[in-house]
Short mmCIF file of C-alpha atoms in Angstrom, two decimals:
data_model
loop_
_atom_site.label_atom_id
_atom_site.label_comp_id
_atom_site.label_asym_id
_atom_site.label_seq_id
_atom_site.Cartn_x
_atom_site.Cartn_y
_atom_site.Cartn_z
CA MET A 1 33.44 -60.77 89.91
CA ARG A 2 32.94 -62.60 86.63
CA ARG A 3 35.74 -63.67 84.36
CA LEU A 4 35.90 -64.49 80.69
CA SER A 5 38.22 -67.37 79.86
CA ILE A 6 39.34 -68.86 76.58
CA ALA A 7 40.50 -72.46 76.23
CA PHE A 8 41.85 -74.07 73.11
CA GLY A 9 43.40 -77.38 72.05
CA LEU A 10 46.57 -77.14 70.05
CA VAL A 11 46.82 -79.94 67.52
CA SER A 12 50.03 -79.05 65.74
CA THR A 13 53.05 -76.76 65.94
CA LEU A 14 52.44 -73.10 65.15
CA PHE A 15 55.62 -72.42 63.26
CA THR A 16 57.51 -74.91 61.15
CA ALA A 17 61.25 -75.19 60.77
CA SER A 18 63.01 -73.76 57.75
CA VAL A 19 64.63 -77.09 56.80
CA ALA A 20 63.80 -80.74 57.03
CA VAL A 21 64.57 -82.24 60.40
CA ALA A 22 66.47 -85.44 60.99
CA GLN A 23 63.51 -87.54 62.04
CA THR A 24 62.37 -90.77 60.44
CA VAL A 25 59.09 -91.37 58.69
CA SER A 26 58.08 -95.01 58.40
CA VAL A 27 55.15 -96.96 57.04
CA GLY A 28 54.48 -100.70 57.30
CA ASN A 29 56.16 -103.35 59.43
CA LEU A 30 58.51 -106.35 59.28
CA PRO A 31 57.04 -108.94 61.70
CA GLY A 32 59.47 -111.35 63.32
CA ASN A 33 57.84 -114.64 62.31
CA PRO A 34 56.03 -114.47 58.96
CA ASN A 35 54.05 -117.67 58.42
CA PHE A 36 51.80 -117.35 55.37
CA GLY A 37 51.98 -116.30 51.71
CA PHE A 38 49.72 -115.76 48.69
CA ASN A 39 49.08 -117.93 45.63
CA GLN A 40 47.32 -115.50 43.32
CA THR A 41 49.22 -113.81 40.49
CA PRO A 42 49.16 -110.90 40.16
CA VAL A 43 48.06 -109.73 43.60
CA THR A 44 48.42 -106.38 45.37
CA LEU A 45 48.35 -106.32 49.17
CA ILE A 46 47.86 -103.16 51.25
CA ASP A 47 48.84 -103.04 54.92
CA LEU A 48 45.99 -101.42 56.90
CA SER A 49 47.64 -101.59 60.31
CA ASN A 50 50.81 -99.53 60.09
CA PRO A 51 50.17 -96.18 58.39
CA ALA A 52 52.86 -93.55 57.89
CA ASN A 53 53.67 -91.90 61.20
CA ALA A 54 54.45 -88.49 59.66
CA SER A 55 54.71 -86.64 56.39
CA GLY A 56 57.98 -87.11 54.57
CA ASN A 57 59.94 -88.58 51.69
CA LEU A 58 60.40 -92.37 51.66
CA THR A 59 63.81 -93.36 50.35
CA ASP A 60 64.05 -97.12 50.91
CA ALA A 61 61.95 -100.21 51.54
CA SER A 62 62.35 -103.70 52.97
CA PHE A 63 60.10 -106.70 52.40
CA THR A 64 60.06 -110.43 53.00
CA TRP A 65 59.56 -112.96 50.17
CA SER A 66 58.85 -116.68 50.39
CA ALA A 67 61.52 -117.88 47.88
CA THR A 68 64.58 -116.70 45.96
CA PRO A 69 65.88 -115.84 43.46
CA CYS A 70 62.90 -114.23 41.72
CA PRO A 71 63.72 -111.68 39.01
CA ALA A 72 61.38 -108.70 38.51
CA ALA A 73 58.93 -110.22 40.97
CA ALA A 74 57.83 -107.37 43.25
CA LYS A 75 56.63 -103.77 43.25
CA ILE A 76 56.28 -101.47 46.25
CA LYS A 77 53.21 -99.24 46.18
CA PHE A 78 51.67 -96.48 48.27
CA PHE A 79 48.04 -95.58 48.87
CA ARG A 80 46.05 -92.94 50.74
CA PRO A 81 42.90 -94.16 52.52
CA SER A 82 39.82 -91.96 52.21
CA PRO A 83 36.80 -91.69 54.52
CA ASN A 84 34.52 -93.31 51.93
CA GLY A 85 36.47 -96.58 52.08
CA SER A 86 38.55 -96.15 48.94
CA PHE A 87 42.32 -96.25 48.55
CA VAL A 88 43.87 -93.53 46.39
CA PHE A 89 46.85 -94.82 44.41
CA LEU A 90 49.85 -92.53 45.04
CA ALA A 91 52.96 -94.12 43.53
CA GLU A 92 54.85 -97.33 42.83
CA ARG A 93 58.48 -98.31 42.51
CA GLY A 94 59.88 -101.41 40.81
CA PRO A 95 59.71 -104.08 39.61
CA PHE A 96 62.44 -105.32 41.93
CA ASP A 97 64.50 -108.48 41.74
CA VAL A 98 64.23 -110.61 44.88
CA GLY A 99 67.68 -111.92 45.80
CA SER A 100 67.16 -112.77 49.47
CA LEU A 101 64.24 -113.67 51.69
CA THR A 102 64.35 -110.19 53.21
CA SER A 103 65.17 -107.68 50.51
CA PHE A 104 66.27 -104.06 50.82
CA VAL A 105 65.61 -101.70 47.92
CA PHE A 106 66.04 -98.00 47.23
CA LEU A 107 63.01 -95.96 46.19
CA SER A 108 64.17 -93.76 43.35
CA PRO A 109 62.95 -91.10 43.15
CA PRO A 110 61.80 -90.88 46.78
CA VAL A 111 58.06 -91.12 47.41
CA ALA A 112 56.33 -88.23 49.19
CA VAL A 113 53.72 -89.38 51.70
CA GLN A 114 51.50 -87.85 54.34
CA ALA A 115 50.82 -89.13 57.83
CA GLY A 116 48.26 -91.93 57.52
CA ASP A 117 49.30 -93.16 54.06
CA LEU A 118 49.67 -96.92 53.54
CA ILE A 119 52.24 -99.26 51.96
CA GLY A 120 51.42 -102.07 49.55
CA ILE A 121 53.31 -104.77 47.69
CA THR A 122 52.50 -106.52 44.40
CA ARG A 123 53.38 -110.07 43.32
CA LEU A 124 54.05 -109.95 39.57
CA THR A 125 55.16 -113.54 38.85
CA THR A 126 54.61 -117.05 40.15
CA CYS A 127 58.11 -117.06 41.70
CA GLY A 128 57.78 -116.73 45.44
CA SER A 129 55.26 -114.59 47.25
CA PRO A 130 54.88 -111.69 49.69
CA VAL A 131 54.42 -112.99 53.22
CA GLY A 132 52.78 -111.97 56.46
CA GLN A 133 52.30 -113.05 60.03
CA THR A 134 49.17 -114.30 61.73
CA PRO A 135 47.97 -113.71 64.31
CA GLY A 136 49.03 -110.14 63.75
CA ALA A 137 47.61 -106.62 63.78
CA ALA A 138 43.84 -106.45 64.25
CA GLN A 139 43.12 -104.29 61.19
CA GLY A 140 45.09 -106.67 59.02
CA LEU A 141 45.55 -106.14 55.30
CA ILE A 142 43.50 -106.11 52.13
CA GLY A 143 44.27 -107.88 48.84
CA PHE A 144 43.34 -107.09 45.22
CA ALA A 145 43.64 -109.54 42.33
CA SER A 146 45.63 -107.27 40.02
CA ASP A 147 48.72 -105.11 39.66
CA VAL A 148 46.91 -102.06 41.07
CA THR A 149 47.90 -98.74 39.51
CA PHE A 150 44.59 -96.95 40.10
CA ASN A 151 42.22 -96.06 42.90
CA VAL A 152 40.37 -99.01 44.43
CA THR A 153 37.60 -99.49 46.96
CA ALA A 154 37.48 -101.85 49.92
CA SER A 155 34.54 -103.67 48.33
CA GLN A 156 36.78 -104.67 45.40
CA GLY A 157 39.27 -106.45 47.65
CA SER A 158 39.49 -109.29 50.15
CA LEU A 159 40.10 -108.38 53.77
CA PHE A 160 42.56 -110.38 55.92
CA PRO A 161 42.08 -109.27 59.55
CA ASN A 162 44.47 -110.10 62.38
CA ALA A 163 47.44 -110.28 60.03
CA THR A 164 50.58 -108.20 59.48
CA LEU A 165 52.08 -107.76 56.02
CA SER A 166 55.87 -107.95 55.89
CA ALA A 167 56.74 -104.74 54.03
CA ARG A 168 58.14 -101.49 55.36
CA ALA A 169 59.46 -98.22 53.95
CA THR A 170 61.40 -95.46 55.68
CA GLY A 171 62.69 -92.00 54.92
CA ASN A 172 63.01 -88.50 56.30
CA VAL A 173 60.32 -86.36 57.87
CA THR A 174 59.91 -83.11 56.00
CA GLN A 175 58.26 -79.89 57.05
CA PRO A 176 56.96 -77.11 54.83
CA PRO A 177 59.05 -73.97 54.37
CA PRO A 178 58.46 -71.18 56.82
CA SER A 179 55.45 -68.97 56.20
CA THR A 180 54.85 -65.34 57.00
CA GLU A 181 51.35 -66.34 58.09
CA PRO A 182 50.58 -68.30 61.26
CA ALA A 183 48.88 -71.66 60.92
CA ALA A 184 45.79 -70.16 62.54
CA VAL A 185 44.64 -67.13 64.50
CA VAL A 186 42.56 -66.75 67.65
CA PRO A 187 41.02 -63.35 66.85
CA VAL A 188 40.79 -62.12 70.43
CA VAL A 189 42.44 -63.06 73.73
CA GLY A 190 42.80 -60.99 76.85
CA SER A 191 43.39 -60.37 80.49
CA THR A 192 41.44 -57.17 81.05
CA PRO A 193 38.41 -55.71 82.85
CA GLY A 194 35.10 -55.57 80.98
CA ALA A 195 33.58 -52.34 79.73
CA LEU A 196 31.12 -52.02 82.62
CA GLY A 197 33.61 -53.00 85.29
CA LEU A 198 31.58 -56.06 86.27
CA ALA A 199 33.55 -58.67 84.36
CA PHE A 200 37.19 -59.61 84.02
CA PHE A 201 38.28 -61.35 80.84
CA ARG A 202 40.97 -64.01 81.07
CA THR A 203 42.45 -66.58 78.71
CA SER A 204 43.09 -70.16 79.76
CA VAL A 205 44.87 -72.53 77.40
CA GLN A 206 45.11 -76.27 76.85
CA LEU A 207 47.90 -77.62 74.63
CA PHE A 208 47.64 -81.16 73.25
CA ASN A 209 50.01 -83.18 71.08
CA PRO A 210 48.15 -86.00 69.29
CA GLY A 211 51.20 -87.05 67.28
CA SER A 212 53.91 -89.66 67.76
CA ILE A 213 56.87 -87.27 67.94
CA ARG A 214 57.72 -84.32 70.16
CA MET A 215 55.96 -81.09 69.17
CA THR A 216 57.45 -77.65 69.71
CA GLY A 217 56.40 -74.17 68.74
CA ARG A 218 55.34 -70.73 69.94
CA LEU A 219 52.19 -68.91 70.91
CA VAL A 220 52.68 -65.33 69.69
CA TYR A 221 50.67 -62.48 71.19
CA HIS A 222 49.94 -59.30 69.23
CA PRO A 223 48.54 -56.43 71.32
CA ALA A 224 45.48 -54.55 70.11
CA GLY A 225 45.90 -51.26 68.28
CA ALA A 226 49.29 -51.96 66.73
CA PRO A 227 50.60 -54.02 63.80
CA ALA A 228 52.49 -57.19 64.60
CA MET A 229 56.20 -56.76 65.23
CA ALA A 230 59.09 -59.21 65.15
CA GLY A 231 59.64 -58.55 68.84
CA ASP A 232 56.05 -59.29 69.93
CA PRO A 233 55.96 -61.46 73.06
CA PHE A 234 55.62 -65.21 72.72
CA LEU A 235 55.41 -68.32 74.84
CA SER A 236 57.34 -71.39 73.69
CA TYR A 237 55.99 -74.88 74.24
CA SER A 238 57.29 -78.43 73.97
CA LEU A 239 54.95 -81.39 74.20
CA GLU A 240 55.78 -85.06 74.25
CA PRO A 241 53.55 -87.44 72.22
CA GLY A 242 50.07 -87.58 73.78
CA GLU A 243 50.87 -84.91 76.36
CA THR A 244 48.26 -82.33 77.43
CA ARG A 245 49.30 -79.19 79.28
CA ALA A 246 47.15 -76.39 80.71
CA ILE A 247 47.97 -72.71 81.22
CA ALA A 248 45.44 -71.28 83.66
CA ASP A 249 45.86 -67.63 82.64
CA LEU A 250 47.83 -67.07 79.43
CA LEU A 251 48.72 -63.39 79.44
CA PRO A 252 49.98 -63.22 83.05
CA ALA A 253 52.03 -66.35 82.26
CA MET A 254 53.67 -64.22 79.55
CA GLY A 255 54.03 -61.28 81.95
CA LEU A 256 51.28 -59.37 80.14
CA THR A 257 47.81 -57.87 80.54
CA GLY A 258 45.47 -56.26 78.03
CA LEU A 259 43.68 -57.28 74.86
CA GLY A 260 45.09 -58.70 71.67
CA SER A 261 45.11 -61.65 69.29
CA LEU A 262 47.05 -64.91 69.26
CA ASP A 263 48.70 -66.81 66.43
CA VAL A 264 47.87 -70.44 67.15
CA PHE A 265 45.99 -73.60 66.09
CA PRO A 266 42.34 -74.57 67.01
CA ILE A 267 40.12 -75.12 69.23
CA VAL A 268 38.99 -72.26 71.53
CA ARG A 269 36.30 -72.21 74.21
CA VAL A 270 35.13 -68.89 75.62
CA PHE A 271 33.14 -68.80 78.83
CA ASN A 272 32.22 -66.64 81.80
CA ASP A 273 33.70 -67.83 85.06
CA ALA A 274 31.54 -66.65 87.95
CA GLY A 275 33.49 -68.50 90.61
CA ALA A 276 31.09 -70.59 92.69
CA GLY A 277 28.35 -69.61 90.25
CA GLY A 278 29.93 -71.73 87.52
CA THR A 279 30.57 -70.89 83.89
CA THR A 280 28.56 -70.19 80.77
CA GLY A 281 29.82 -69.51 77.30
CA PHE A 282 30.57 -70.68 73.77
CA VAL A 283 33.26 -72.16 71.54
CA GLU A 284 35.46 -69.72 69.61
CA GLU A 285 37.20 -71.29 66.67
CA ALA A 286 40.78 -70.50 65.73
CA ILE A 287 40.80 -69.46 62.08
CA ALA A 288 43.24 -70.75 59.48
CA PRO A 289 44.51 -67.86 57.30
CA ALA A 290 42.99 -69.54 54.24
CA ARG A 291 39.55 -69.03 55.80
CA ALA A 292 39.94 -65.29 56.32
CA LEU A 293 37.90 -62.94 54.14
CA VAL A 294 39.89 -61.92 51.06
CA ALA A 295 39.56 -59.25 48.36
CA VAL A 296 36.08 -58.97 46.81
CA GLU A 297 34.51 -61.22 49.47
CA THR A 298 31.83 -59.79 51.77
CA GLY A 299 31.12 -61.04 55.26
CA PHE A 300 28.07 -60.21 57.37
CA LEU A 301 27.45 -59.49 61.07
CA ILE A 302 24.05 -59.18 62.77
CA SER A 303 23.50 -56.90 65.74
CA PRO A 304 21.70 -58.06 68.93
CA PRO A 305 17.89 -58.00 69.03
CA ASP A 306 17.92 -55.61 72.02
CA THR A 307 20.74 -53.08 72.33
CA ALA A 308 19.62 -52.13 75.85
CA LEU A 309 20.21 -55.67 77.06
CA TYR A 310 23.33 -56.39 75.02
CA ARG A 311 26.44 -54.46 74.05
CA PHE A 312 28.09 -55.13 70.70
CA ASN A 313 31.77 -54.84 69.75
CA VAL A 314 33.49 -55.43 66.42
CA GLY A 315 36.99 -56.89 66.08
CA VAL A 316 39.32 -56.90 63.07
CA ARG A 317 42.53 -58.93 62.69
CA THR A 318 44.42 -58.49 59.43
CA LEU A 319 47.01 -60.84 57.98
CA GLY A 320 50.30 -60.24 56.21
CA SER A 321 49.01 -57.88 53.52
CA GLY A 322 46.82 -55.68 55.71
CA ALA A 323 43.30 -54.83 54.55
CA THR A 324 41.01 -52.11 53.29
CA ILE A 325 37.37 -52.80 54.09
CA ALA A 326 34.15 -51.18 52.90
CA ILE A 327 31.40 -51.20 55.55
CA THR A 328 27.69 -51.04 54.79
CA VAL A 329 25.07 -50.87 57.55
CA ARG A 330 21.43 -51.80 56.93
CA ASN A 331 18.53 -51.44 59.33
CA SER A 332 16.09 -54.23 60.12
CA ALA A 333 14.06 -53.38 57.01
CA GLY A 334 17.13 -53.78 54.77
CA THR A 335 17.62 -50.07 54.06
CA VAL A 336 21.21 -48.81 53.85
CA THR A 337 21.75 -46.31 56.67
CA ARG A 338 25.46 -45.59 56.36
CA THR A 339 28.66 -46.58 54.55
CA LEU A 340 32.32 -46.05 55.36
CA THR A 341 35.77 -47.41 54.57
CA ARG A 342 38.61 -48.40 56.90
CA THR A 343 42.24 -49.29 56.15
CA TYR A 344 44.43 -51.42 58.44
CA PRO A 345 48.16 -52.26 58.39
CA PRO A 346 49.46 -55.85 58.17
CA ASN A 347 48.99 -58.21 61.13
CA TYR A 348 46.97 -55.62 63.03
CA PHE A 349 44.29 -56.21 65.66
CA GLU A 350 41.66 -53.97 67.18
CA GLN A 351 38.34 -54.40 68.95
CA ARG A 352 35.99 -51.43 69.20
CA ASP A 353 32.47 -50.82 70.41
CA SER A 354 30.03 -50.49 67.54
CA ALA A 355 29.81 -46.69 67.75
CA SER A 356 33.58 -46.32 67.46
CA PHE A 357 33.79 -48.89 64.68
CA LEU A 358 31.05 -47.08 62.75
CA SER A 359 32.59 -43.63 63.32
CA GLY A 360 30.19 -42.28 65.92
CA THR A 361 26.78 -43.92 65.52
CA PRO A 362 26.11 -47.08 67.56
CA ILE A 363 24.50 -50.07 65.90
CA GLY A 364 20.74 -50.47 66.28
CA ALA A 365 18.78 -53.59 67.11
CA ASN A 366 18.53 -56.25 64.38
CA GLU A 367 20.77 -54.33 62.02
CA SER A 368 23.34 -55.88 59.71
CA ILE A 369 26.91 -54.92 58.91
CA ALA A 370 28.31 -55.98 55.54
CA VAL A 371 32.12 -55.99 55.49
CA GLN A 372 33.60 -56.14 51.99
CA ILE A 373 37.34 -56.71 51.62
CA VAL A 374 38.54 -54.19 49.07
CA SER A 375 42.14 -55.36 49.29
CA GLY A 376 44.17 -57.68 51.49
CA SER A 377 42.56 -60.13 53.91
CA ALA A 378 41.11 -60.03 57.41
CA ILE A 379 39.21 -61.91 60.09
CA VAL A 380 36.24 -59.83 61.29
CA TYR A 381 33.99 -60.74 64.19
CA GLY A 382 31.17 -59.35 66.30
CA ALA A 383 31.24 -59.86 70.08
CA THR A 384 27.96 -59.60 72.00
CA VAL A 385 27.93 -59.37 75.80
CA ASP A 386 24.85 -59.59 78.02
CA ASN A 387 24.79 -56.43 80.18
CA HIS A 388 23.23 -58.30 83.11
CA THR A 389 25.14 -61.61 83.19
CA ASN A 390 28.24 -60.66 81.13
CA ASP A 391 27.68 -63.89 79.18
CA PRO A 392 29.58 -63.45 75.88
CA SER A 393 28.98 -64.73 72.38
CA LEU A 394 30.96 -64.31 69.18
CA GLN A 395 30.05 -64.42 65.50
CA LEU A 396 32.53 -64.44 62.64
CA ALA A 397 31.78 -62.35 59.58
CA LYS A 398 31.17 -64.97 56.90
CA THR A 399 30.16 -64.83 53.27
CA ALA A 400 26.58 -65.64 52.32
CA PRO A 401 26.02 -69.31 51.33
#
């Protein structure tokens, strides 16, 4: 007996807390034995080795200076690295008076940063200097011969590898307010026999936490044929930093069987498990709500080239506002053969064979289905299954390029 399984990697929590949590965000470092400084004035130095460990609001900073007292000598700055090698200037605070070799300053107002952002420090006068330690972190730091208040590129600066800048900022991790929408949706999951009785569809799950703090959340299952309810079953998870956990068969682990959809983060792999015969299949992507089809947009599905060899189902998952969709079917020559309209409640999922979806007439070979969102938003997909091997494939209804 064949099985269909779904595997996905969870890269973040599904639901966020309603308030900020008492966790610390930090960026930069204070090495124990700083042993070099800088002569150029002005100079801005960016630490490349100790990016922000989370998103949050930075409220204070500490840095080491080579001499004191030095009035109005230093600024603390923050940058966001980009893939093209540039550094986007985010904010600065100061100038600060330097009254001790290691100074502590408040950042007012706090500076909002994202995970991966970088700290910098600027020398404004010839009194004293920022310092660092070498040997230090491999990525080192980069210096620019100015009081940088604009975006800069790596080619404009001087790289100092194997060095650690002595500057650090800390604050509180923040999380966005709760949302009525999940972070992403797996349109279809199941633990159910196939239409021909030759396959059995199952859902296997991999959860992964790539972050540096514990990750918690829920996987919420919504059964097919009914709108989502507050009491829909869910599975809670808690993952330590770097931990990977597998759930061999999701729905039985939740005490469930059937077909439905799952509110969760990417990535999903769908495959046929034929036991000793191995697996075949494809990757099904979890869809962020922002990527769902919305009002006025039209997505397209293409039917199989041979409807005797393949069966074709259509699935619809709406989001918080429900959806009304206008359906237009064209034959292989491009001629419109039928039109109809369907309306769905919020957070609703169904999967139907093509005849049921099209109100009685099955889809023909090489035909197209245009799905226009009249109101609301929805994820629409076509699922093709080989009648001989039960090998599945899935296409999302997407707008034309």
